[in-house]
Coordinates of C-alpha atoms in Angstrom, one line a residue:
M397 CA 32.4 182.9 188.0
A398 CA 35.6 183.9 186.2
V399 CA 37.3 184.6 189.5
L400 CA 36.2 181.2 190.9
D401 CA 37.3 179.4 187.8
G402 CA 40.7 181.2 187.9
A403 CA 41.1 180.3 191.6
W404 CA 40.2 176.7 190.9
R405 CA 42.7 176.5 188.1
T406 CA 45.4 178.0 190.2
T407 CA 44.7 175.6 193.1
L408 CA 44.7 172.7 190.7
A409 CA 48.0 173.7 189.2
F410 CA 49.5 174.2 192.7
G411 CA 48.3 170.8 193.8
R412 CA 49.7 169.1 190.7
R413 CA 53.0 170.9 191.2
A414 CA 53.1 170.0 194.9
L415 CA 52.5 166.3 194.1
G416 CA 55.2 166.4 191.5
L417 CA 52.9 165.7 188.5
E418 CA 54.3 168.6 186.5
V419 CA 58.0 168.5 187.5
P420 CA 60.4 167.5 184.7
A421 CA 62.3 164.4 185.5
A422 CA 65.6 166.2 185.2
D423 CA 64.5 168.8 187.8
H424 CA 63.4 166.2 190.4
S425 CA 65.9 167.0 193.2
I426 CA 65.5 163.6 194.9
A427 CA 66.5 161.8 191.7
E428 CA 69.9 163.5 192.1
L429 CA 70.6 161.1 195.0
H430 CA 71.1 158.3 192.5
R431 CA 74.0 157.7 190.1
D432 CA 74.8 154.4 188.4
E433 CA 77.9 152.7 189.8
S434 CA 80.5 151.0 187.7
E435 CA 81.8 147.5 187.4
L436 CA 85.3 147.4 188.9
P437 CA 88.2 144.9 189.2
G438 CA 88.9 143.0 192.4
L439 CA 91.4 143.9 195.1
N440 CA 95.1 143.5 194.6
R441 CA 97.5 141.8 197.0
K442 CA 98.1 145.0 199.2
D443 CA 94.3 145.6 199.4
L444 CA 93.7 142.0 200.4
T445 CA 96.2 142.3 203.2
Q446 CA 94.5 145.4 204.5
L447 CA 91.1 143.7 204.1
D448 CA 92.2 140.8 206.4
R449 CA 93.4 143.3 209.0
I450 CA 90.1 145.2 208.8
R451 CA 88.2 141.9 209.2
L452 CA 90.3 141.1 212.3
M453 CA 89.7 144.6 213.7
G454 CA 85.9 144.3 213.4
A455 CA 85.9 140.7 214.7
T456 CA 88.0 141.8 217.7
G457 CA 85.5 144.6 218.4
T458 CA 82.5 142.3 218.3
V459 CA 84.3 139.7 220.5
L460 CA 85.0 142.4 223.1
M461 CA 81.4 143.5 223.0
A462 CA 80.2 140.0 223.4
I463 CA 82.4 139.4 226.4
S464 CA 81.5 142.8 228.0
A465 CA 77.8 141.9 227.6
L466 CA 78.3 139.3 230.3
G467 CA 78.6 142.2 232.7
I468 CA 76.7 145.2 231.2
G469 CA 74.5 143.6 228.6
A470 CA 70.8 143.4 229.1
Q471 CA 71.1 140.4 231.3
P472 CA 67.9 138.8 232.7
V473 CA 66.9 139.6 236.3
H474 CA 66.3 135.8 236.8
Q475 CA 68.1 132.9 235.3
N476 CA 71.3 134.9 234.7
P477 CA 73.8 132.1 233.8
T478 CA 76.8 134.2 234.9
S479 CA 75.4 135.1 238.3
G480 CA 77.7 133.6 241.0
V481 CA 80.2 132.1 238.6
R482 CA 83.7 133.1 239.6
V483 CA 85.3 133.8 236.2
L484 CA 82.3 135.0 234.1
G485 CA 80.7 136.8 237.0
I486 CA 83.6 139.2 237.4
F487 CA 82.4 141.3 234.4
A488 CA 79.1 142.0 236.3
R489 CA 81.1 143.2 239.3
A490 CA 83.5 145.4 237.3
H491 CA 81.1 147.7 235.6
T492 CA 83.6 150.4 234.7
G493 CA 86.0 147.9 233.1
S494 CA 83.1 146.1 231.3
L495 CA 81.8 149.4 230.0
A496 CA 85.2 150.4 228.7
M497 CA 85.6 147.1 227.0
C498 CA 82.2 147.5 225.3
M499 CA 83.0 151.0 224.2
V500 CA 86.4 150.0 222.8
G501 CA 84.7 147.1 221.0
T502 CA 82.0 149.4 219.6
V503 CA 84.5 151.9 218.3
L504 CA 86.6 149.2 216.7
V505 CA 83.6 147.8 214.9
V506 CA 82.5 151.3 213.7
L507 CA 86.1 152.2 212.5
G508 CA 86.5 148.8 210.9
W509 CA 83.2 149.4 209.0
L510 CA 84.3 152.8 207.9
L511 CA 87.6 151.4 206.6
L512 CA 85.8 148.6 204.9
G513 CA 83.9 151.3 203.1
R514 CA 87.0 152.3 201.2
F515 CA 86.9 149.0 199.3
A516 CA 83.1 149.2 198.8
V517 CA 82.1 152.8 198.0
G518 CA 85.4 154.6 198.1
G519 CA 86.2 157.8 200.0
I520 CA 83.9 160.8 200.5
G521 CA 82.7 161.9 197.1
G522 CA 84.8 159.3 195.3
A523 CA 84.6 155.8 194.0
P524 CA 87.0 152.9 194.6
L525 CA 89.4 151.9 191.9
R526 CA 89.0 148.3 193.0
R527 CA 86.1 146.8 194.9
L528 CA 85.9 143.7 197.1
T529 CA 83.8 140.8 195.8
R530 CA 80.5 139.7 197.1
S531 CA 82.0 136.6 198.7
Q532 CA 84.6 138.7 200.5
M533 CA 81.8 141.0 201.9
D534 CA 79.7 138.0 202.9
R535 CA 82.6 136.4 204.8
T536 CA 83.4 139.7 206.6
L537 CA 79.8 140.2 207.6
L538 CA 79.5 136.6 208.9
L539 CA 82.7 137.0 210.9
W540 CA 81.4 140.1 212.6
I541 CA 77.9 138.7 213.2
V542 CA 78.9 135.4 214.9
P543 CA 80.2 136.8 218.2
L544 CA 77.1 139.1 218.7
S545 CA 74.7 136.3 217.8
V546 CA 75.8 134.2 220.9
A547 CA 76.2 137.1 223.3
P548 CA 73.6 138.3 225.8
P549 CA 71.3 141.0 224.5
L550 CA 72.8 144.5 224.2
F551 CA 71.4 148.0 224.1
S552 CA 67.8 146.9 224.6
N553 CA 65.5 144.8 226.9
D554 CA 62.8 144.5 224.3
V555 CA 63.4 140.8 223.8
Y556 CA 62.1 140.2 227.4
S557 CA 58.9 142.0 226.4
Y558 CA 58.6 139.6 223.4
L559 CA 59.0 136.7 225.7
A560 CA 56.3 137.9 228.1
Q561 CA 53.8 138.8 225.4
S562 CA 54.4 135.5 223.7
E563 CA 53.7 133.6 226.9
I564 CA 50.5 135.6 227.4
A565 CA 49.4 134.4 223.9
A566 CA 50.4 130.8 224.7
R567 CA 48.2 130.8 227.8
G568 CA 45.2 131.7 225.6
I569 CA 45.0 135.3 226.9
D570 CA 44.7 138.2 224.5
P571 CA 48.1 140.0 224.5
Y572 CA 46.4 143.0 222.8
V573 CA 44.3 143.5 226.0
E574 CA 46.5 142.4 228.9
G575 CA 50.0 143.4 229.7
P576 CA 52.6 141.2 231.4
V577 CA 51.5 142.0 234.9
A578 CA 47.8 141.3 234.2
G579 CA 48.5 138.4 232.0
L580 CA 51.2 136.6 233.8
G581 CA 51.3 138.1 237.3
I582 CA 53.7 140.4 238.9
D583 CA 55.8 137.6 240.4
N584 CA 56.2 135.7 237.1
V585 CA 59.9 135.4 236.0
L586 CA 59.1 136.7 232.6
T587 CA 57.3 139.7 233.9
N588 CA 60.2 140.6 236.2
N589 CA 62.5 140.9 233.2
V590 CA 60.2 143.4 231.4
P591 CA 61.2 147.0 231.8
T592 CA 58.8 148.7 234.3
I593 CA 57.4 151.1 231.7
W594 CA 56.1 148.2 229.6
R595 CA 54.8 145.8 232.3
D596 CA 51.2 147.0 232.0
T597 CA 51.3 147.6 228.3
P598 CA 49.6 145.4 225.7
A599 CA 51.6 144.1 222.7
P600 CA 52.0 146.6 219.8
Y601 CA 53.2 143.9 217.3
G602 CA 51.4 142.2 214.5
P603 CA 49.8 138.7 214.7
L604 CA 52.5 136.9 212.8
F605 CA 55.2 137.9 215.2
L606 CA 53.1 136.9 218.3
W607 CA 52.1 133.7 216.6
L608 CA 55.8 132.8 216.1
G609 CA 56.4 134.0 219.6
R610 CA 53.7 131.8 221.0
G611 CA 55.4 128.8 219.3
I612 CA 58.7 129.9 220.9
A613 CA 57.0 130.2 224.3
E614 CA 55.5 126.7 224.0
L615 CA 58.9 125.4 223.0
T616 CA 61.1 127.1 225.7
G617 CA 58.5 127.7 228.5
D618 CA 60.0 129.8 231.3
N619 CA 63.6 129.2 230.1
I620 CA 64.6 132.8 229.4
I621 CA 68.0 132.0 227.9
A622 CA 66.6 129.5 225.4
G623 CA 63.8 131.9 224.5
V624 CA 66.2 134.8 223.9
W625 CA 68.3 132.6 221.6
V626 CA 65.3 131.4 219.5
H627 CA 64.2 135.0 219.1
R628 CA 67.7 135.8 218.0
I629 CA 67.4 133.1 215.4
L630 CA 64.3 134.9 214.0
A631 CA 66.4 138.1 213.9
L632 CA 69.2 136.3 212.0
V633 CA 66.6 134.9 209.6
G634 CA 65.5 138.5 208.9
V635 CA 69.1 139.7 208.4
A636 CA 69.7 136.8 206.0
L637 CA 66.6 137.7 204.0
F638 CA 67.7 141.3 203.4
V639 CA 71.3 140.1 202.7
W640 CA 69.6 138.0 199.9
A641 CA 67.4 140.8 198.7
L642 CA 69.6 143.8 198.8
P643 CA 72.1 142.8 196.1
R644 CA 69.3 141.9 193.8
L645 CA 67.4 145.2 194.4
S646 CA 70.6 147.2 194.0
A647 CA 71.4 145.5 190.7
R648 CA 68.0 146.6 189.4
C649 CA 68.9 150.2 190.3
G650 CA 72.4 150.1 188.7
V651 CA 74.2 150.0 192.1
A652 CA 77.0 147.7 193.1
P653 CA 75.6 144.9 195.3
V654 CA 78.7 145.2 197.6
S655 CA 78.0 148.9 198.1
A656 CA 74.4 148.1 199.2
L657 CA 75.5 145.3 201.5
W658 CA 78.2 147.5 203.1
L659 CA 75.8 150.3 204.0
G660 CA 72.6 148.2 204.5
A661 CA 73.7 144.9 206.0
A662 CA 77.2 145.5 207.5
N663 CA 76.0 148.7 209.1
P664 CA 76.8 148.9 212.8
L665 CA 73.1 149.6 213.6
V666 CA 72.3 146.2 212.1
L667 CA 75.0 144.4 214.0
F668 CA 74.4 146.2 217.4
H669 CA 70.6 146.5 217.4
L670 CA 69.1 143.9 215.1
V671 CA 71.5 141.1 216.0
G672 CA 72.8 142.2 219.3
G673 CA 69.6 143.8 220.4
V674 CA 67.3 141.0 219.0
H675 CA 64.8 143.5 217.5
N676 CA 61.9 142.2 215.4
D677 CA 62.6 145.0 212.9
A678 CA 65.1 142.5 211.3
L679 CA 62.4 140.1 210.4
M680 CA 60.1 142.9 209.2
L681 CA 62.8 144.4 207.0
G682 CA 63.9 141.0 205.6
L683 CA 60.4 140.0 204.6
M684 CA 59.6 143.4 203.2
L685 CA 62.7 143.5 201.0
A686 CA 62.4 139.9 199.9
G687 CA 58.7 140.5 198.9
M688 CA 59.7 143.6 197.0
E689 CA 62.3 141.8 195.1
L690 CA 59.8 139.1 194.1
C691 CA 57.3 141.7 193.0
L692 CA 59.8 143.7 191.0
R693 CA 61.1 140.5 189.4
A694 CA 57.6 140.2 187.8
I695 CA 57.0 143.9 187.1
E696 CA 60.4 144.7 185.5
D697 CA 60.4 141.6 183.3
T698 CA 60.3 142.7 179.7
R699 CA 58.4 139.6 178.7
P700 CA 54.6 139.6 178.6
F701 CA 52.8 139.5 182.0
D702 CA 52.1 135.7 182.1
R703 CA 51.3 133.2 184.8
R704 CA 54.9 133.2 186.1
A705 CA 54.8 137.0 186.5
Y706 CA 51.4 136.8 188.4
A707 CA 52.8 134.1 190.6
L708 CA 55.8 136.2 191.5
L709 CA 53.7 139.3 192.0
I710 CA 51.2 137.6 194.2
G711 CA 53.9 135.8 196.2
G712 CA 55.8 139.0 196.7
A713 CA 52.6 140.8 197.9
V714 CA 51.9 138.0 200.3
V715 CA 55.5 138.2 201.8
I716 CA 55.3 142.0 202.1
T717 CA 51.9 141.6 203.9
L718 CA 53.5 139.1 206.2
S719 CA 56.2 141.6 207.1
S720 CA 53.4 144.1 208.0
S721 CA 52.1 141.4 210.4
V722 CA 55.3 141.8 212.3
K723 CA 55.2 145.7 212.2
L724 CA 52.5 147.4 210.3
V725 CA 54.7 150.2 208.9
S726 CA 56.2 147.9 206.2
I727 CA 52.9 147.7 204.4
L728 CA 54.1 151.0 202.8
A729 CA 56.2 148.9 200.5
L730 CA 53.1 147.4 198.9
G731 CA 52.0 150.9 197.8
F732 CA 55.3 151.5 195.9
V733 CA 55.1 148.1 194.3
G734 CA 51.5 148.9 193.2
M735 CA 52.6 152.2 191.6
A736 CA 55.4 150.4 189.8
L737 CA 52.9 147.9 188.5
A738 CA 50.5 150.6 187.5
R739 CA 53.3 152.2 185.4
R740 CA 53.9 148.8 183.8
W741 CA 50.2 148.7 182.9
G742 CA 50.1 152.2 181.3
A743 CA 50.4 154.7 184.1
T744 CA 46.8 155.8 184.0
L745 CA 44.3 156.2 186.8
A746 CA 42.6 153.0 185.6
S747 CA 45.9 151.1 185.9
V748 CA 46.4 152.5 189.4
A749 CA 43.0 151.3 190.5
K750 CA 43.5 147.9 188.9
S751 CA 46.9 147.5 190.6
A752 CA 45.5 148.7 194.0
A753 CA 42.5 146.3 193.7
L754 CA 44.7 143.3 192.8
L755 CA 47.3 143.8 195.5
G756 CA 44.7 144.9 198.0
V757 CA 42.8 141.7 197.7
F758 CA 45.8 139.5 198.5
A759 CA 47.0 141.8 201.2
I760 CA 43.6 141.7 203.0
A761 CA 43.3 138.0 202.4
T762 CA 46.7 137.3 203.9
T763 CA 46.1 139.5 206.9
L764 CA 42.7 137.9 207.5
L765 CA 44.2 134.4 207.2
V766 CA 47.1 135.1 209.6
S767 CA 44.7 136.7 212.1
W768 CA 42.3 133.8 211.9
I769 CA 44.9 131.0 212.0
S770 CA 46.8 132.6 214.8
G771 CA 43.6 133.2 216.8
L772 CA 44.9 136.7 217.7
G773 CA 42.4 138.7 215.8
F774 CA 42.8 142.4 215.1
G775 CA 43.4 143.8 218.5
W776 CA 46.9 144.9 217.4
I777 CA 45.3 147.7 215.4
Y778 CA 44.3 149.4 218.6
T779 CA 47.7 149.1 220.3
L780 CA 49.9 150.6 217.5
N781 CA 50.2 153.8 219.4
T782 CA 51.5 152.2 222.6
A783 CA 55.1 153.4 222.2
S784 CA 54.1 157.1 222.0
V785 CA 54.4 157.3 225.8
V786 CA 58.1 157.5 225.1
R787 CA 59.6 161.0 224.4
S788 CA 62.3 160.3 221.9
W789 CA 65.1 162.8 221.3
M790 CA 65.4 161.6 217.7
S791 CA 61.8 162.5 216.8
I792 CA 61.5 166.0 215.3
P793 CA 57.8 166.6 216.4
T794 CA 58.5 165.3 219.9
V795 CA 61.6 167.5 220.3
L796 CA 59.8 170.5 219.1
G797 CA 57.0 169.9 221.6
I798 CA 59.4 169.3 224.5
I799 CA 61.5 172.4 223.7
T800 CA 58.4 174.6 223.3
G801 CA 56.9 173.2 226.5
F802 CA 60.2 173.9 228.3
G803 CA 60.2 177.4 227.0
G804 CA 56.7 177.9 228.5
V805 CA 58.1 176.7 231.9
L806 CA 60.9 179.3 231.7
L807 CA 58.4 182.0 230.9
G808 CA 56.3 181.1 233.8
L809 CA 53.4 179.9 231.7
G810 CA 53.4 176.3 233.1
D811 CA 54.3 173.0 231.6
H812 CA 52.1 172.4 228.5
T813 CA 54.4 169.8 226.9
T814 CA 51.7 167.2 226.6
A815 CA 49.2 169.6 225.0
L816 CA 51.9 170.8 222.6
L817 CA 52.8 167.2 221.6
S818 CA 49.1 166.6 220.8
I819 CA 49.6 169.4 218.2
T820 CA 53.1 168.8 216.8
R821 CA 52.7 165.1 216.3
P822 CA 49.4 165.3 214.2
I823 CA 50.9 168.1 212.1
A824 CA 54.1 165.9 211.5
A825 CA 51.9 163.0 210.5
V826 CA 50.1 165.1 207.9
V827 CA 53.5 166.3 206.5
A828 CA 54.8 162.7 206.4
A829 CA 51.7 161.6 204.6
F830 CA 52.2 164.3 202.0
F831 CA 55.8 163.2 201.4
I832 CA 54.7 159.6 201.0
V833 CA 52.0 160.5 198.5
R834 CA 54.5 162.5 196.5
M835 CA 56.9 159.6 196.4
L836 CA 54.1 157.3 195.3
V837 CA 53.3 159.7 192.5
A838 CA 57.0 159.9 191.5
T839 CA 57.1 156.1 191.3
G840 CA 54.0 156.0 189.2
T841 CA 55.3 158.6 186.8
G842 CA 58.7 156.9 186.5
R843 CA 60.8 159.7 188.0
L844 CA 62.0 157.5 190.8
H845 CA 62.6 153.8 191.1
A846 CA 60.2 152.1 193.6
V847 CA 63.1 151.1 195.9
G848 CA 64.5 154.6 196.1
A849 CA 61.1 156.2 196.5
L850 CA 60.3 153.7 199.3
G851 CA 63.5 154.7 201.1
V852 CA 62.8 158.4 200.9
A853 CA 59.2 157.8 202.1
F854 CA 60.5 155.9 205.1
G855 CA 63.0 158.7 205.7
A856 CA 60.2 161.2 206.0
L857 CA 58.2 158.8 208.1
V858 CA 61.0 158.2 210.6
L859 CA 62.0 161.8 210.9
L860 CA 58.4 162.8 211.6
F861 CA 57.4 159.7 213.6
P862 CA 56.3 160.5 217.2
V863 CA 58.8 157.9 218.6
V864 CA 62.1 157.2 216.9
Q865 CA 64.4 154.5 218.3
P866 CA 68.0 154.3 216.9
W867 CA 67.3 151.1 214.9
Y868 CA 64.4 152.9 213.2
L869 CA 67.0 154.7 211.1
L870 CA 67.5 151.4 209.3
W871 CA 63.9 151.6 207.8
P872 CA 65.1 154.2 205.2
I873 CA 68.8 153.4 205.2
V874 CA 68.4 149.8 204.1
P875 CA 66.3 150.3 201.0
L876 CA 68.1 153.5 200.1
A877 CA 71.4 151.6 200.3
A878 CA 70.2 149.8 197.2
W879 CA 69.5 153.0 195.2
A880 CA 71.0 156.2 196.6
T881 CA 74.7 156.5 195.8
R882 CA 75.5 160.2 195.9
P883 CA 77.5 161.7 198.9
T884 CA 74.4 163.9 199.6
F885 CA 72.8 160.7 201.0
R886 CA 75.7 158.4 201.9
V887 CA 77.7 160.9 204.0
P888 CA 74.8 161.8 206.4
A889 CA 73.7 158.1 206.5
V890 CA 77.2 156.9 207.4
A891 CA 77.7 159.7 209.9
F892 CA 74.4 159.1 211.6
S893 CA 75.0 155.3 211.7
A894 CA 78.5 155.7 213.2
V895 CA 77.6 158.4 215.7
V896 CA 74.4 156.8 217.0
S897 CA 76.2 153.5 217.2
V898 CA 79.0 154.9 219.4
I899 CA 77.0 157.1 221.8
L900 CA 74.4 154.6 223.0
M901 CA 75.0 152.9 226.3
P902 CA 74.3 149.2 227.1
R903 CA 71.2 148.6 229.1
G904 CA 72.5 146.1 231.7
A905 CA 73.8 148.2 234.6
N906 CA 73.0 151.3 236.5
L907 CA 76.0 153.3 235.7
E908 CA 77.2 156.4 237.5
V909 CA 78.5 159.4 235.7
F910 CA 82.1 158.9 236.8
Q911 CA 82.0 155.3 235.4
I912 CA 80.8 156.6 232.0
V913 CA 83.4 159.3 232.0
G914 CA 86.2 157.0 233.0
A915 CA 85.2 154.4 230.4
A916 CA 85.0 157.1 227.7
V917 CA 88.5 158.5 228.6
A918 CA 89.9 155.0 228.4
T919 CA 88.2 154.4 225.1
V920 CA 89.7 157.6 223.6
I921 CA 93.2 156.7 224.8
V922 CA 93.0 153.1 223.5
T923 CA 91.6 154.2 220.2
A924 CA 94.2 156.9 219.7
L925 CA 97.0 154.5 220.5
F926 CA 95.5 151.9 218.1
I927 CA 95.3 154.4 215.3
V928 CA 98.9 155.5 215.9
L929 CA 100.2 151.9 215.9
T930 CA 98.3 150.9 212.8
R931 CA 98.8 154.1 210.8
H932 CA 100.9 152.3 208.2
S933 CA 99.1 149.0 208.1
L934 CA 95.5 150.2 207.7
P935 CA 94.1 152.7 205.2
W936 CA 93.3 155.5 207.6
R937 CA 94.1 158.0 204.9
G938 CA 93.2 157.9 201.3
Q939 CA 95.9 156.0 199.5
E940 CA 96.8 155.8 195.8
G941 CA 94.9 152.9 194.3
V942 CA 92.1 152.9 196.9
S943 CA 89.7 155.4 195.5
A944 CA 89.4 158.0 192.7
P945 CA 87.4 161.2 192.7
S946 CA 85.3 160.3 189.6
Q947 CA 84.9 157.5 187.1
T948 CA 82.7 156.9 184.2
P949 CA 80.0 154.5 185.4
T950 CA 79.1 151.3 183.6
S951 CA 75.7 150.4 185.1
Y952 CA 75.1 147.1 186.7
G953 CA 72.4 145.3 184.8
V954 CA 69.8 142.7 185.9
T955 CA 68.5 139.8 184.0
P956 CA 64.8 139.1 185.0

């Protein structure tokens, strides 16, 4: 008995240690990602001149991308408005030139974003001596978004799947059972625009998104261009929501709102893939962050938990649940809100249960209501794994399975990649679940702020997800932009965002290798010449008065 009792105590101690229940706050390594930022004066005359040039640089890049999208964007197979037009149609005939234009524009936007960072977060490991204001950041962001918001889709054809799935729902057919071919017919104009891999695939999105899509289908019918633009309006609404929420969440975490907006909203991945690519992740993220802000407004209020607090809490929980009805993954935010609420109520198991029951009731009620009113039911639960047919190079378990399977082929053991993926992906899911639970515990014990813990949990989830698309990187980057300030996070986040944004090709043309190489060489030459010509007018190198290695932070505060 003594041996069993000792083993039980050892196992229990190990479990508590693994979950972070016995780790001193000062020793919590993830907490080191955060440091309060300081209030700083605005830009001087020289800085403002450089800011205007950076704005123009980014705007030029997005305009070039928008124009090039007329030729190599994800143009529709049918109803292409530039097809046969003498002037506009030239871009579709000159693929190499259009690709070079798009590449140059992409590089200009990314470089402009990096230079803008000098006036938002400073240089690597430093902090700016002066910081641009919120209005200056908002105007810059708006200037860069406008050209891409009116351009043809870039980098992805997913919006055409949205249109087809929405039309299926509008016809009274279950989009969670029938794909575009079965629901609309192989000769339908909407079906013909859907990538071949998804033509027989049911919709993997939540009922709120397809409900909205059904309304768009009833409004625009078979007009593909109108349908794309209305879907882009939804994406812009999502971006506007997290532009509203991010500064407020960052202020709660002692982080400069402009810093959070620079990394989380002005990020090239947001511009290229949420706005340019018309992805519904924009609406999901916007609703999730807005709901989280409403919840934390109630939870972090120092006044007694009154009717106003309950109204904010319930409203926020409903908004977060609505975001999960676009993509289910965002329901994760409700868990971190619940742990923050449990800490407010005493940080006991009873408070955790009470918080889970309260938020769970409204989450379930909201989901039931949306599923009932939309008439779409719960079929989406069975189609969530639809995208796993894609083998993504950014997914760690998928890459491990593919590499191991390839090794088996080289050794003459046969191709067992599929079998290996059935092993690596479930193991990765268990590891991701462990990280998420640990972050929930860290939130409940007060070691991490709910916003930061959510971002770290999303980071683990994305890295270990069976399929990772480039814009999935925004799931952790956007919330962490409001909390994590140390170079340990910002440098990799900025590097990944910049590199992934530059290396991805548009989806609108079948390009040969020589065309890609030629466009890349032209882009390198143009970029090098541009840097040489602007070496004295833009802050390519750290300049006196732009940033300092260290400063004593005076934390941003928030008034509930």
